[in-house]
């Protein structure tokens, strides 16, 4: 079923391919950028909410923000499309999560069409059930989730907007740009000082992604797509809640430094969406892979790697059992699953 | 998308980056350096966003495998008001292996020797790949105030530790004139 929905999505996205074709070169860049962006957004929001804003305030503000956003949309050339790119983006991040290629389609300027929306909806059956659980994640997900979901240029205004609403007036003319895809959107940064800081200080050791700068700049723009919050009145009930997946690992990262205790906690609450060891996205197989009873999750690659070496769980330092606990029959969603979890335990033993 | 190599384990890790050199080189090397880079970049970002007071770290110029960190002595310890520079050198198999961390500022501490080597379990046998720069620096910062006297690298410091007033004076003296 999962692979089905993915397929649907790509089919829906296909019409955009023509438009997107010329953006092919930008695709990869934007995709990795998007990942970074998500993380960035989450961190920024985290930072913000740590600073002063409490959860409640956050929510209260969000309501205000929704209104605000509507107003804004009216001022924009893209007007009523304002919300939709978000849907597309959601869609995109799903794809990204699975290393799917078509995610960028939703990112292309020309793709703000109903077909994107369509693909977005087609994803609905995918994780629809999780949409209501975002705030149940405890301290880890709470406001982060919301922030992330709402995150983005529009979204980034949530906390931020509440603080700097007055400044926003200046931004209004610029907003349409934010709606349109990534590239390097300097304007996006004007909306958030933290972002700017990172952009400038930010490491450019992006050899791996080869577009480190983009990764830091684009963030805003692509995050911009995440239009719905869990409590957003305009958010279809059935939309999958991706933000949760995206945000948790980040909070994990934040927390494990503090005491180490949170591992088990966060592990139980929900699987992170990226590996705490290599920071790569976890795919379906990874997220259903629970190698240690302590709840510490990691990707199969890192797990295999650790098995080859000291074979102790990074979370609790206990030796891994030979037979990893496989939480559930993993959904091998298409071509993305290359290796069965079991094979790694075989490798250790041999 | 990314080439399906005979070794399946490669593929996912490399999908996000254009895979140029991958096929020709041994798997371990390329995947490692890719993922180490990613990991270090992410850590750097996390560290900068974390806003921890008293610790900081940043890569040296253009080498992300070598970082310089600073730690300030915690309040209410004999190290209060002092700041120490450290170097962190990350191996190619980081985070599966710990980075090498040394004090660059002379640190008069029972578990730090005169050339800056640190005796800290998490940097050796107790290392876990779940640790990161931030946790390392925080650990060292707390090590400053809570030395392990039983296995000292600096015996003089270990003996003096019981007398905190004298220790404080020694720390100040050495901190002001590291050469002395």
Short mmCIF file of C-alpha atoms in Angstrom, two decimals:
data_model
loop_
_atom_site.label_atom_id
_atom_site.label_comp_id
_atom_site.label_asym_id
_atom_site.label_seq_id
_atom_site.Cartn_x
_atom_site.Cartn_y
_atom_site.Cartn_z
CA UNK A 1 0.00 0.00 0.00
CA UNK A 2 2.75 2.30 0.76
CA UNK A 3 4.40 1.74 -2.49
CA UNK A 4 1.08 2.27 -4.11
CA UNK A 5 0.70 5.69 -2.75
CA UNK A 6 4.17 6.57 -3.73
CA UNK A 7 3.48 5.46 -7.18
CA UNK A 8 0.38 7.50 -7.30
CA UNK A 9 2.26 10.44 -6.18
CA UNK A 10 4.80 10.10 -8.86
CA UNK A 11 2.16 9.65 -11.45
CA UNK A 12 0.48 12.76 -10.33
CA UNK A 13 3.68 14.55 -10.34
CA UNK A 14 4.53 13.32 -13.76
CA UNK A 15 2.67 16.02 -15.65
CA UNK A 16 4.95 18.44 -14.02
CA UNK A 17 7.95 16.73 -15.29
CA UNK A 18 8.05 18.78 -18.37
CA UNK A 19 8.15 21.85 -16.37
CA UNK A 20 10.45 20.37 -13.94
CA UNK A 21 12.70 18.91 -16.55
CA UNK A 22 14.69 22.01 -16.93
CA UNK A 23 15.09 22.08 -13.24
CA UNK A 24 16.63 18.71 -13.23
CA UNK A 25 19.97 20.12 -12.46
CA UNK A 26 18.59 21.77 -9.45
CA UNK A 27 16.78 18.78 -8.28
CA UNK A 28 19.37 17.07 -6.30
CA UNK A 29 20.62 20.20 -4.86
CA UNK A 30 17.22 21.22 -3.75
CA UNK A 31 16.46 17.85 -2.41
CA UNK A 32 19.40 17.72 -0.12
CA UNK A 33 18.79 21.29 0.64
CA UNK A 34 15.35 20.46 1.66
CA UNK A 35 16.54 17.92 4.10
CA UNK A 36 18.88 20.39 5.64
CA UNK A 37 16.21 22.91 5.62
CA UNK A 38 13.89 20.75 7.55
CA UNK A 39 16.50 20.21 10.14
CA UNK A 40 17.35 23.80 10.20
CA UNK A 41 13.82 24.87 10.56
CA UNK A 42 13.26 22.54 13.37
CA UNK A 43 16.32 23.69 15.11
CA UNK A 44 15.55 27.25 14.66
CA UNK A 45 12.09 26.77 15.94
CA UNK A 46 13.37 24.74 18.76
CA UNK A 47 15.69 27.45 19.62
CA UNK A 48 12.99 29.98 19.46
CA UNK A 49 10.60 28.05 21.55
CA UNK A 50 13.25 27.26 24.08
CA UNK A 51 13.96 30.87 24.38
CA UNK A 52 10.67 32.11 25.54
CA UNK A 53 7.64 30.80 23.85
CA UNK A 54 5.66 28.21 25.62
CA UNK A 55 3.63 25.63 23.96
CA UNK A 56 0.41 27.29 24.67
CA UNK A 57 1.55 30.57 23.47
CA UNK A 58 2.73 28.91 20.42
CA UNK A 59 -0.60 27.48 19.68
CA UNK A 60 -2.38 30.64 20.41
CA UNK A 61 -0.11 32.43 18.08
CA UNK A 62 -0.59 29.89 15.44
CA UNK A 63 -4.21 30.61 15.34
CA UNK A 64 -3.36 34.16 14.80
CA UNK A 65 -0.90 33.16 12.22
CA UNK A 66 -3.42 31.29 10.26
CA UNK A 67 -5.41 34.38 9.92
CA UNK A 68 -2.39 36.35 9.15
CA UNK A 69 -1.44 33.95 6.49
CA UNK A 70 -4.77 34.19 4.86
CA UNK A 71 -4.45 37.87 4.66
CA UNK A 72 -1.15 37.50 3.18
CA UNK A 73 -2.29 35.15 0.59
CA UNK A 74 -4.76 37.67 -0.55
CA UNK A 75 -2.02 40.09 -1.15
CA UNK A 76 -0.09 37.71 -3.20
CA UNK A 77 -0.20 37.07 -6.86
CA UNK A 78 -0.32 33.43 -6.05
CA UNK A 79 -3.18 34.16 -3.78
CA UNK A 80 -5.16 31.07 -3.21
CA UNK A 81 -2.33 28.87 -4.17
CA UNK A 82 -0.72 29.92 -1.00
CA UNK A 83 -1.68 26.86 0.88
CA UNK A 84 -1.22 24.41 -1.84
CA UNK A 85 2.41 24.54 -2.39
CA UNK A 86 2.56 23.45 1.15
CA UNK A 87 0.70 20.37 0.30
CA UNK A 88 3.04 19.79 -2.51
CA UNK A 89 5.89 20.22 -0.23
CA UNK A 90 4.52 17.78 2.19
CA UNK A 91 4.30 15.45 -0.61
CA UNK A 92 7.81 16.25 -1.49
CA UNK A 93 9.14 15.50 1.87
CA UNK A 94 7.53 12.15 1.84
CA UNK A 95 9.32 11.43 -1.28
CA UNK A 96 12.45 12.69 0.03
CA UNK A 97 12.15 10.45 2.91
CA UNK A 98 12.17 7.56 0.56
CA UNK A 99 14.72 8.96 -1.73
CA UNK A 100 12.11 9.37 -4.29
CA UNK A 101 12.97 11.37 -7.25
CA UNK A 102 9.82 13.21 -7.94
CA UNK A 103 9.77 15.26 -4.83
CA UNK A 104 11.15 18.22 -6.56
CA UNK A 105 8.35 18.35 -8.95
CA UNK A 106 6.25 19.84 -6.34
CA UNK A 107 8.97 22.29 -5.86
CA UNK A 108 9.09 23.66 -9.31
CA UNK A 109 7.46 26.96 -9.79
CA UNK A 110 5.12 25.64 -12.36
CA UNK A 111 3.91 22.85 -10.28
CA UNK A 112 1.65 24.79 -8.07
CA UNK A 113 -1.24 23.13 -9.67
CA UNK A 114 -3.98 20.91 -8.66
CA UNK A 115 -2.05 17.94 -9.80
CA UNK A 116 0.34 18.53 -7.05
CA UNK A 117 -2.48 18.76 -4.71
CA UNK A 118 -3.71 15.57 -6.13
CA UNK A 119 -0.52 13.82 -5.44
CA UNK A 120 -0.59 15.19 -2.04
CA UNK A 121 -3.92 13.75 -1.35
CA UNK A 122 -2.94 10.47 -2.76
CA UNK A 123 -0.46 10.25 -0.02
CA UNK A 124 -3.19 10.47 2.44
CA UNK A 125 -3.73 6.81 2.93
CA UNK A 126 -0.12 6.59 3.69
CA UNK A 127 0.08 7.73 7.25
CA UNK A 128 -3.19 9.38 7.76
CA UNK A 129 -3.61 7.92 11.15
CA UNK A 130 -0.69 9.73 12.58
CA UNK A 131 -1.99 13.15 12.00
CA UNK A 132 -3.64 13.44 15.31
CA UNK A 133 -0.80 12.19 17.37
CA UNK A 134 1.68 14.87 16.81
CA UNK A 135 1.28 16.61 20.06
CA UNK A 136 1.38 13.42 22.01
CA UNK A 137 5.04 13.05 21.49
CA UNK A 138 5.78 14.69 24.74
CA UNK A 139 8.44 17.27 25.11
CA UNK A 140 10.23 16.07 22.10
CA UNK A 141 7.67 16.66 19.52
CA UNK A 142 5.24 19.10 21.02
CA UNK A 143 5.81 22.48 19.62
CA UNK A 144 8.58 21.34 17.43
CA UNK A 145 6.23 19.32 15.43
CA UNK A 146 3.96 22.18 14.92
CA UNK A 147 6.73 24.44 14.08
CA UNK A 148 8.05 22.09 11.59
CA UNK A 149 4.79 21.46 10.01
CA UNK A 150 4.11 25.09 9.78
CA UNK A 151 7.71 25.84 9.23
CA UNK A 152 8.85 27.48 6.17
CA UNK A 153 8.63 30.90 4.97
CA UNK A 154 5.09 31.29 5.57
CA UNK A 155 5.38 28.89 8.34
CA UNK A 156 8.47 30.30 9.78
CA UNK A 157 6.44 33.27 10.52
CA UNK A 158 4.64 31.43 13.21
CA UNK A 159 6.81 32.15 16.19
CA UNK A 160 8.81 34.49 14.33
CA UNK A 161 5.93 36.29 12.95
CA UNK A 162 4.46 36.83 16.29
CA UNK A 163 7.64 38.47 17.35
CA UNK A 164 8.31 40.47 14.27
CA UNK A 165 4.91 41.03 12.91
CA UNK A 166 5.50 44.63 12.32
CA UNK A 167 8.46 43.87 10.15
CA UNK A 168 6.37 41.54 8.12
CA UNK A 169 4.65 44.39 6.45
CA UNK A 170 7.83 45.03 4.58
CA UNK A 171 8.03 41.47 3.53
CA UNK A 172 4.67 41.23 1.98
CA UNK A 173 5.74 42.20 -1.45
CA UNK A 174 8.45 39.64 -1.21
CA UNK A 175 6.34 36.81 -0.13
CA UNK A 176 5.43 35.61 -3.55
CA UNK A 177 9.03 34.85 -4.05
CA UNK A 178 9.01 32.74 -1.02
CA UNK A 179 6.20 30.78 -2.42
CA UNK A 180 8.11 29.97 -5.45
CA UNK A 181 10.72 27.37 -5.12
CA UNK A 182 14.02 27.29 -3.57
CA UNK A 183 16.92 28.30 -5.52
CA UNK A 184 18.79 30.74 -3.45
CA UNK A 185 16.30 32.86 -1.86
CA UNK A 186 17.99 35.59 0.00
CA UNK A 187 14.68 37.07 0.81
CA UNK A 188 13.76 34.06 2.72
CA UNK A 189 16.53 34.82 5.06
CA UNK A 190 15.37 38.27 5.72
CA UNK A 191 12.51 36.68 7.48
CA UNK A 192 14.64 35.03 10.05
CA UNK A 193 17.82 36.24 11.56
CA UNK A 194 18.85 32.85 12.80
CA UNK A 195 18.71 31.56 9.35
CA UNK A 196 20.88 34.33 8.21
CA UNK A 197 23.37 33.64 10.86
CA UNK A 198 23.70 30.13 9.75
CA UNK A 199 23.93 31.09 6.21
CA UNK A 200 26.89 33.24 6.86
CA UNK A 201 28.61 31.36 9.59
CA UNK A 202 27.47 28.14 8.32
CA UNK A 203 30.05 25.69 7.34
CA UNK A 204 30.64 25.37 3.72
CA UNK A 205 32.25 22.06 3.98
CA UNK A 206 29.53 20.74 1.92
CA UNK A 207 31.67 18.46 -0.08
CA UNK A 208 29.26 15.72 0.40
CA UNK A 209 26.27 17.49 -0.91
CA UNK A 210 28.37 19.67 -3.01
CA UNK A 211 25.98 22.52 -2.51
CA UNK A 212 26.41 23.46 1.05
CA UNK A 213 25.53 27.01 0.49
CA UNK A 214 22.35 26.15 -1.19
CA UNK A 215 21.58 23.83 1.55
CA UNK A 216 21.69 26.67 3.94
CA UNK A 217 19.93 29.18 1.88
CA UNK A 218 17.22 27.17 0.36
CA UNK A 219 15.99 25.88 3.58
CA UNK A 220 13.57 28.64 3.95
CA UNK A 221 12.11 28.31 0.60
CA UNK A 222 11.45 24.67 0.69
CA UNK A 223 10.25 24.76 4.24
CA UNK A 224 8.00 27.35 3.02
CA UNK A 225 5.99 24.62 1.51
CA UNK A 226 4.95 23.08 4.74
CA UNK A 227 1.73 24.88 4.95
CA UNK A 228 -0.32 22.98 7.40
CA UNK A 229 -0.07 22.65 11.06
CA UNK A 230 -1.76 19.88 12.89
CA UNK A 231 -4.19 22.34 14.32
CA UNK A 232 -4.53 24.39 11.24
CA UNK A 233 -8.13 24.81 10.35
CA UNK A 234 -7.33 24.46 6.70
CA UNK A 235 -5.44 21.31 7.08
CA UNK A 236 -7.30 18.31 5.78
CA UNK A 237 -7.87 15.90 8.59
CA UNK A 238 -6.59 13.04 6.62
CA UNK A 239 -3.25 14.52 5.77
CA UNK A 240 -0.37 12.49 7.00
CA UNK A 241 1.62 14.12 9.66
CA UNK A 242 5.10 14.19 8.32
CA UNK A 243 6.36 16.82 10.57
CA UNK A 244 6.48 14.39 13.37
CA UNK A 245 8.89 12.21 11.60
CA UNK A 246 11.00 15.05 10.56
CA UNK A 247 11.17 16.74 13.85
CA UNK A 248 11.81 13.96 16.22
CA UNK A 249 15.30 13.05 15.30
CA UNK A 250 16.32 16.58 15.72
CA UNK A 251 14.94 16.76 19.12
CA UNK A 252 16.66 13.52 19.79
CA UNK A 253 19.86 15.01 18.81
CA UNK A 254 19.25 17.84 21.05
CA UNK A 255 18.39 15.74 23.95
CA UNK A 256 20.81 12.96 23.99
CA UNK A 257 23.55 15.36 24.64
CA UNK A 258 21.94 16.52 27.78
CA UNK A 259 21.70 13.36 29.68
CA UNK A 260 21.41 10.29 27.66
CA UNK A 261 18.20 9.33 29.35
CA UNK A 262 15.94 10.53 26.58
CA UNK A 263 17.09 7.84 24.25
CA UNK A 264 14.76 5.23 25.41
CA UNK A 265 12.10 7.78 25.88
CA UNK A 266 12.16 9.19 22.44
CA UNK A 267 12.70 5.79 20.97
CA UNK A 268 9.54 4.58 22.51
CA UNK A 269 7.55 7.62 21.66
CA UNK A 270 8.35 7.46 18.03
CA UNK A 271 11.00 6.47 15.62
CA UNK A 272 13.30 9.25 14.57
CA UNK A 273 13.35 10.08 10.93
CA UNK A 274 17.06 10.28 10.55
CA UNK A 275 19.80 8.15 11.88
CA UNK A 276 21.42 9.68 14.94
CA UNK A 277 24.74 8.27 13.88
CA UNK A 278 25.05 9.24 10.25
CA UNK A 279 22.17 11.70 10.09
CA UNK A 280 20.86 10.16 6.93
CA UNK A 281 17.15 9.71 6.54
CA UNK A 282 15.71 6.51 7.78
CA UNK A 283 13.72 4.62 5.22
CA UNK A 284 10.86 2.28 5.89
CA UNK A 285 13.06 -0.60 6.74
CA UNK A 286 15.14 1.49 9.03
CA UNK A 287 12.24 2.90 10.93
CA UNK A 288 10.82 -0.50 11.57
CA UNK A 289 14.15 -1.75 12.70
CA UNK A 290 14.60 -1.87 16.41
CA UNK A 291 17.99 -3.38 17.06
CA UNK A 292 18.13 -2.90 20.78
CA UNK A 293 15.63 -3.14 23.57
CA UNK A 294 16.73 0.20 24.87
CA UNK A 295 14.90 1.76 21.97
CA UNK A 296 17.88 3.33 20.35
CA UNK A 297 17.25 3.34 16.65
CA UNK A 298 19.70 3.78 13.89
CA UNK A 299 19.92 3.01 10.25
CA UNK A 300 20.83 -0.38 8.98
CA UNK A 301 24.12 0.79 7.62
CA UNK A 302 25.30 2.15 10.89
CA UNK A 303 23.99 -0.87 12.67
CA UNK A 304 25.87 -3.14 10.38
CA UNK A 305 28.93 -1.07 10.82
CA UNK A 306 28.70 -1.29 14.55
CA UNK A 307 28.14 -5.01 14.40
CA UNK A 308 31.36 -5.28 12.52
CA UNK A 309 33.19 -3.42 15.21
CA UNK A 310 32.36 -3.45 18.86
CA UNK A 311 28.79 -4.54 18.38
CA UNK A 312 27.43 -2.47 21.20
CA UNK A 313 24.37 -0.32 21.06
CA UNK A 314 25.35 3.34 20.93
CA UNK A 315 22.41 4.20 23.10
CA UNK A 316 23.01 1.92 26.06
CA UNK A 317 26.40 0.38 25.30
CA UNK A 318 25.06 -3.10 25.78
CA UNK A 319 26.13 -5.64 23.25
CA UNK A 320 23.63 -6.11 20.51
CA UNK A 321 21.69 -9.28 20.54
CA UNK A 322 22.54 -11.43 17.65
CA UNK A 323 19.03 -11.41 16.41
CA UNK A 324 17.85 -7.86 16.21
CA UNK A 325 14.38 -7.19 17.37
CA UNK A 326 12.39 -6.51 14.33
CA UNK A 327 9.52 -4.45 15.38
CA UNK A 328 7.17 -5.43 12.64
CA UNK A 329 7.29 -6.88 9.25
CA UNK A 330 8.89 -4.03 7.48
CA UNK A 331 7.21 -2.50 4.54
CA UNK A 332 9.56 -2.74 1.70
CA UNK A 333 8.23 0.21 -0.11
CA UNK A 334 9.54 -0.31 -3.54
CA UNK A 335 13.04 -0.08 -4.74
CA UNK A 336 14.30 1.74 -1.75
CA UNK A 337 14.88 -1.20 0.43
CA UNK A 338 18.02 -2.81 -0.66
CA UNK A 339 18.92 -4.90 2.22
CA UNK A 340 16.91 -6.92 4.62
CA UNK A 341 17.55 -6.28 8.25
CA UNK A 342 18.23 -9.88 8.83
CA UNK A 343 21.13 -9.97 6.55
CA UNK A 344 23.16 -7.89 8.88
CA UNK A 345 22.79 -10.26 11.72
CA UNK A 346 23.89 -13.00 9.42
CA UNK A 347 26.91 -11.06 8.57
CA UNK A 348 27.90 -10.70 12.15
CA UNK A 349 27.66 -14.30 12.83
CA UNK A 350 29.56 -15.51 9.91
CA UNK B 1 18.50 6.78 -9.58
CA UNK B 2 21.85 6.33 -7.97
CA UNK B 3 23.63 3.43 -9.42
CA UNK B 4 22.85 0.10 -7.94
CA UNK B 5 26.18 -1.20 -7.00
CA UNK B 6 26.91 -4.78 -6.48
CA UNK B 7 27.16 -3.87 -2.89
CA UNK B 8 23.69 -2.85 -1.96
CA UNK B 9 24.67 -1.12 1.17
CA UNK B 10 26.09 1.71 -0.78
CA UNK B 11 23.10 2.89 -2.57
CA UNK B 12 20.94 4.65 -0.10
CA UNK B 13 23.80 6.44 1.49
CA UNK B 14 24.79 7.96 -1.77
CA UNK B 15 21.50 8.87 -3.29
CA UNK B 16 21.57 12.40 -2.10
CA UNK B 17 24.89 13.23 -3.59
CA UNK B 18 25.96 12.87 -7.14
CA UNK B 19 27.95 9.72 -7.19
CA UNK B 20 31.04 10.39 -9.16
CA UNK B 21 33.86 8.64 -7.55
CA UNK B 22 31.87 6.00 -5.83
CA UNK B 23 31.95 3.12 -8.13
CA UNK B 24 35.63 3.09 -8.66
CA UNK B 25 36.66 3.16 -5.05
CA UNK B 26 36.37 0.70 -2.28
CA UNK B 27 33.09 1.08 -0.58
CA UNK B 28 34.18 1.67 2.96
CA UNK B 29 36.31 4.65 2.15
CA UNK B 30 33.87 6.64 0.13
CA UNK B 31 30.85 5.95 2.19
CA UNK B 32 32.78 6.81 5.26
CA UNK B 33 34.08 10.10 4.14
CA UNK B 34 30.69 11.04 2.80
CA UNK B 35 28.89 10.17 5.93
CA UNK B 36 31.54 11.60 8.20
CA UNK B 37 31.21 14.88 6.39
CA UNK B 38 27.51 14.85 6.72
CA UNK B 39 27.70 13.96 10.32
CA UNK B 40 30.22 16.67 11.11
CA UNK B 41 28.28 19.30 9.26
CA UNK B 42 25.14 18.37 11.08
CA UNK B 43 26.95 18.44 14.37
CA UNK B 44 28.33 21.83 13.65
CA UNK B 45 24.92 23.15 12.92
CA UNK B 46 23.45 21.54 15.97
CA UNK B 47 26.21 22.93 18.09
CA UNK B 48 25.75 26.40 16.80
CA UNK B 49 22.04 26.24 17.33
CA UNK B 50 22.25 24.72 20.74
CA UNK B 51 23.40 27.88 22.42
CA UNK B 52 25.24 26.06 25.14
CA UNK B 53 27.12 28.46 27.24
CA UNK B 54 30.68 27.72 28.08
CA UNK B 55 31.44 25.53 25.14
CA UNK B 56 32.02 26.21 21.51
CA UNK B 57 33.75 24.57 18.61
CA UNK B 58 34.38 25.30 15.01
CA UNK B 59 36.31 23.59 12.28
CA UNK B 60 39.71 24.85 11.40
CA UNK B 61 39.72 26.85 8.24
CA UNK B 62 38.90 24.42 5.49
CA UNK B 63 39.36 21.14 7.25
CA UNK B 64 36.21 19.91 8.81
CA UNK B 65 38.06 16.98 10.33
CA UNK B 66 39.96 19.29 12.64
CA UNK B 67 38.06 21.45 15.01
CA UNK B 68 39.06 23.93 17.63
CA UNK B 69 36.93 24.06 20.69
CA UNK B 70 36.79 26.20 23.75
CA UNK B 71 35.56 25.37 27.19
CA UNK B 72 35.13 27.77 30.02
CA UNK B 73 35.50 26.63 33.56
CA UNK B 74 32.18 26.09 35.26
CA UNK B 75 30.99 28.37 37.92
CA UNK B 76 31.82 27.39 41.45
CA UNK B 77 34.76 25.30 40.43
CA UNK B 78 38.40 26.15 40.74
CA UNK B 79 38.39 26.63 37.01
CA UNK B 80 35.82 29.36 37.05
CA UNK B 81 36.87 32.27 34.94
CA UNK B 82 39.36 30.33 32.88
CA UNK B 83 38.97 29.38 29.28
CA UNK B 84 40.62 26.47 27.56
CA UNK B 85 41.20 25.78 23.94
CA UNK B 86 41.06 22.28 22.68
CA UNK B 87 41.71 20.57 19.43
CA UNK B 88 39.47 17.84 18.14
CA UNK B 89 40.66 15.62 15.36
CA UNK B 90 38.14 13.31 13.82
CA UNK B 91 39.15 9.99 12.37
CA UNK B 92 37.81 8.86 9.03
CA UNK B 93 35.62 6.37 10.78
CA UNK B 94 34.07 8.87 13.09
CA UNK B 95 31.65 8.52 14.83
CA UNK B 96 32.39 4.87 15.17
CA UNK B 97 35.70 5.85 16.62
CA UNK B 98 36.14 8.77 18.98
CA UNK B 99 37.88 11.95 17.96
CA UNK B 100 41.23 12.76 19.44
CA UNK B 101 40.76 15.58 21.85
CA UNK B 102 43.59 17.52 23.42
CA UNK B 103 43.91 20.63 25.46
CA UNK B 104 45.86 23.28 23.66
CA UNK B 105 45.78 25.58 26.60
CA UNK B 106 47.77 24.32 29.54
CA UNK B 107 45.27 22.85 31.92
CA UNK B 108 46.28 22.00 35.43
CA UNK B 109 44.01 19.09 36.04
CA UNK B 110 44.43 15.63 37.48
CA UNK B 111 43.23 13.98 34.29
CA UNK B 112 45.06 16.16 31.83
CA UNK B 113 48.74 15.74 31.26
CA UNK B 114 51.23 18.45 30.53
CA UNK B 115 50.86 18.22 26.79
CA UNK B 116 47.12 18.32 26.94
CA UNK B 117 46.16 14.69 26.64
CA UNK B 118 42.92 13.96 28.38
CA UNK B 119 42.08 10.84 30.26
CA UNK B 120 38.37 10.52 29.85
CA UNK B 121 36.61 7.24 29.45
CA UNK B 122 34.15 8.39 26.83
CA UNK B 123 37.04 9.39 24.63
CA UNK B 124 38.41 5.91 24.86
CA UNK B 125 36.76 2.65 25.74
CA UNK B 126 33.45 4.19 26.73
CA UNK B 127 33.03 5.96 23.46
CA UNK B 128 29.69 5.61 21.78
CA UNK B 129 28.84 6.76 18.33
CA UNK B 130 25.90 8.53 19.85
CA UNK B 131 28.24 11.04 21.42
CA UNK B 132 29.07 14.13 19.50
CA UNK B 133 31.19 17.21 19.78
CA UNK B 134 28.73 18.86 22.01
CA UNK B 135 28.54 16.03 24.47
CA UNK B 136 32.28 15.66 24.41
CA UNK B 137 32.83 19.26 25.26
CA UNK B 138 30.20 19.18 27.95
CA UNK B 139 31.79 16.08 29.37
CA UNK B 140 35.19 17.69 29.46
CA UNK B 141 33.73 20.75 31.00
CA UNK B 142 32.25 18.72 33.79
CA UNK B 143 35.42 16.72 34.09
CA UNK B 144 37.17 19.93 34.99
CA UNK B 145 35.13 20.31 38.12
CA UNK B 146 34.92 16.61 38.90
CA UNK B 147 38.24 15.00 38.23
CA UNK B 148 38.85 11.34 38.63
CA UNK B 149 41.54 11.44 41.24
CA UNK B 150 42.11 7.73 41.27
CA UNK B 151 43.76 7.56 37.86
CA UNK B 152 45.60 10.81 37.44
CA UNK B 153 47.72 11.86 34.53
CA UNK B 154 48.94 14.79 36.55
CA UNK B 155 49.90 13.58 39.97
CA UNK B 156 50.69 16.97 41.30
CA UNK B 157 47.24 18.18 40.42
CA UNK B 158 45.66 15.10 41.89
CA UNK B 159 47.43 15.64 45.18
CA UNK B 160 46.61 19.29 45.28
CA UNK B 161 42.97 18.75 44.49
CA UNK B 162 42.07 18.17 48.11
CA UNK B 163 43.09 21.70 48.87
CA UNK B 164 40.80 23.70 46.67
CA UNK B 165 42.12 27.08 47.71
CA UNK B 166 45.66 26.21 46.79
CA UNK B 167 44.45 24.51 43.69
CA UNK B 168 42.63 27.60 42.63
CA UNK B 169 45.77 29.64 43.12
CA UNK B 170 47.74 27.21 41.07
CA UNK B 171 45.19 27.27 38.31
CA UNK B 172 45.24 31.04 38.23
CA UNK B 173 48.99 31.19 38.30
CA UNK B 174 49.39 28.75 35.46
CA UNK B 175 46.58 30.26 33.51
CA UNK B 176 48.11 33.70 33.58
CA UNK B 177 51.55 32.53 32.67
CA UNK B 178 51.30 29.24 30.86
CA UNK B 179 55.04 29.15 30.30
CA UNK B 180 55.87 29.25 33.96
#
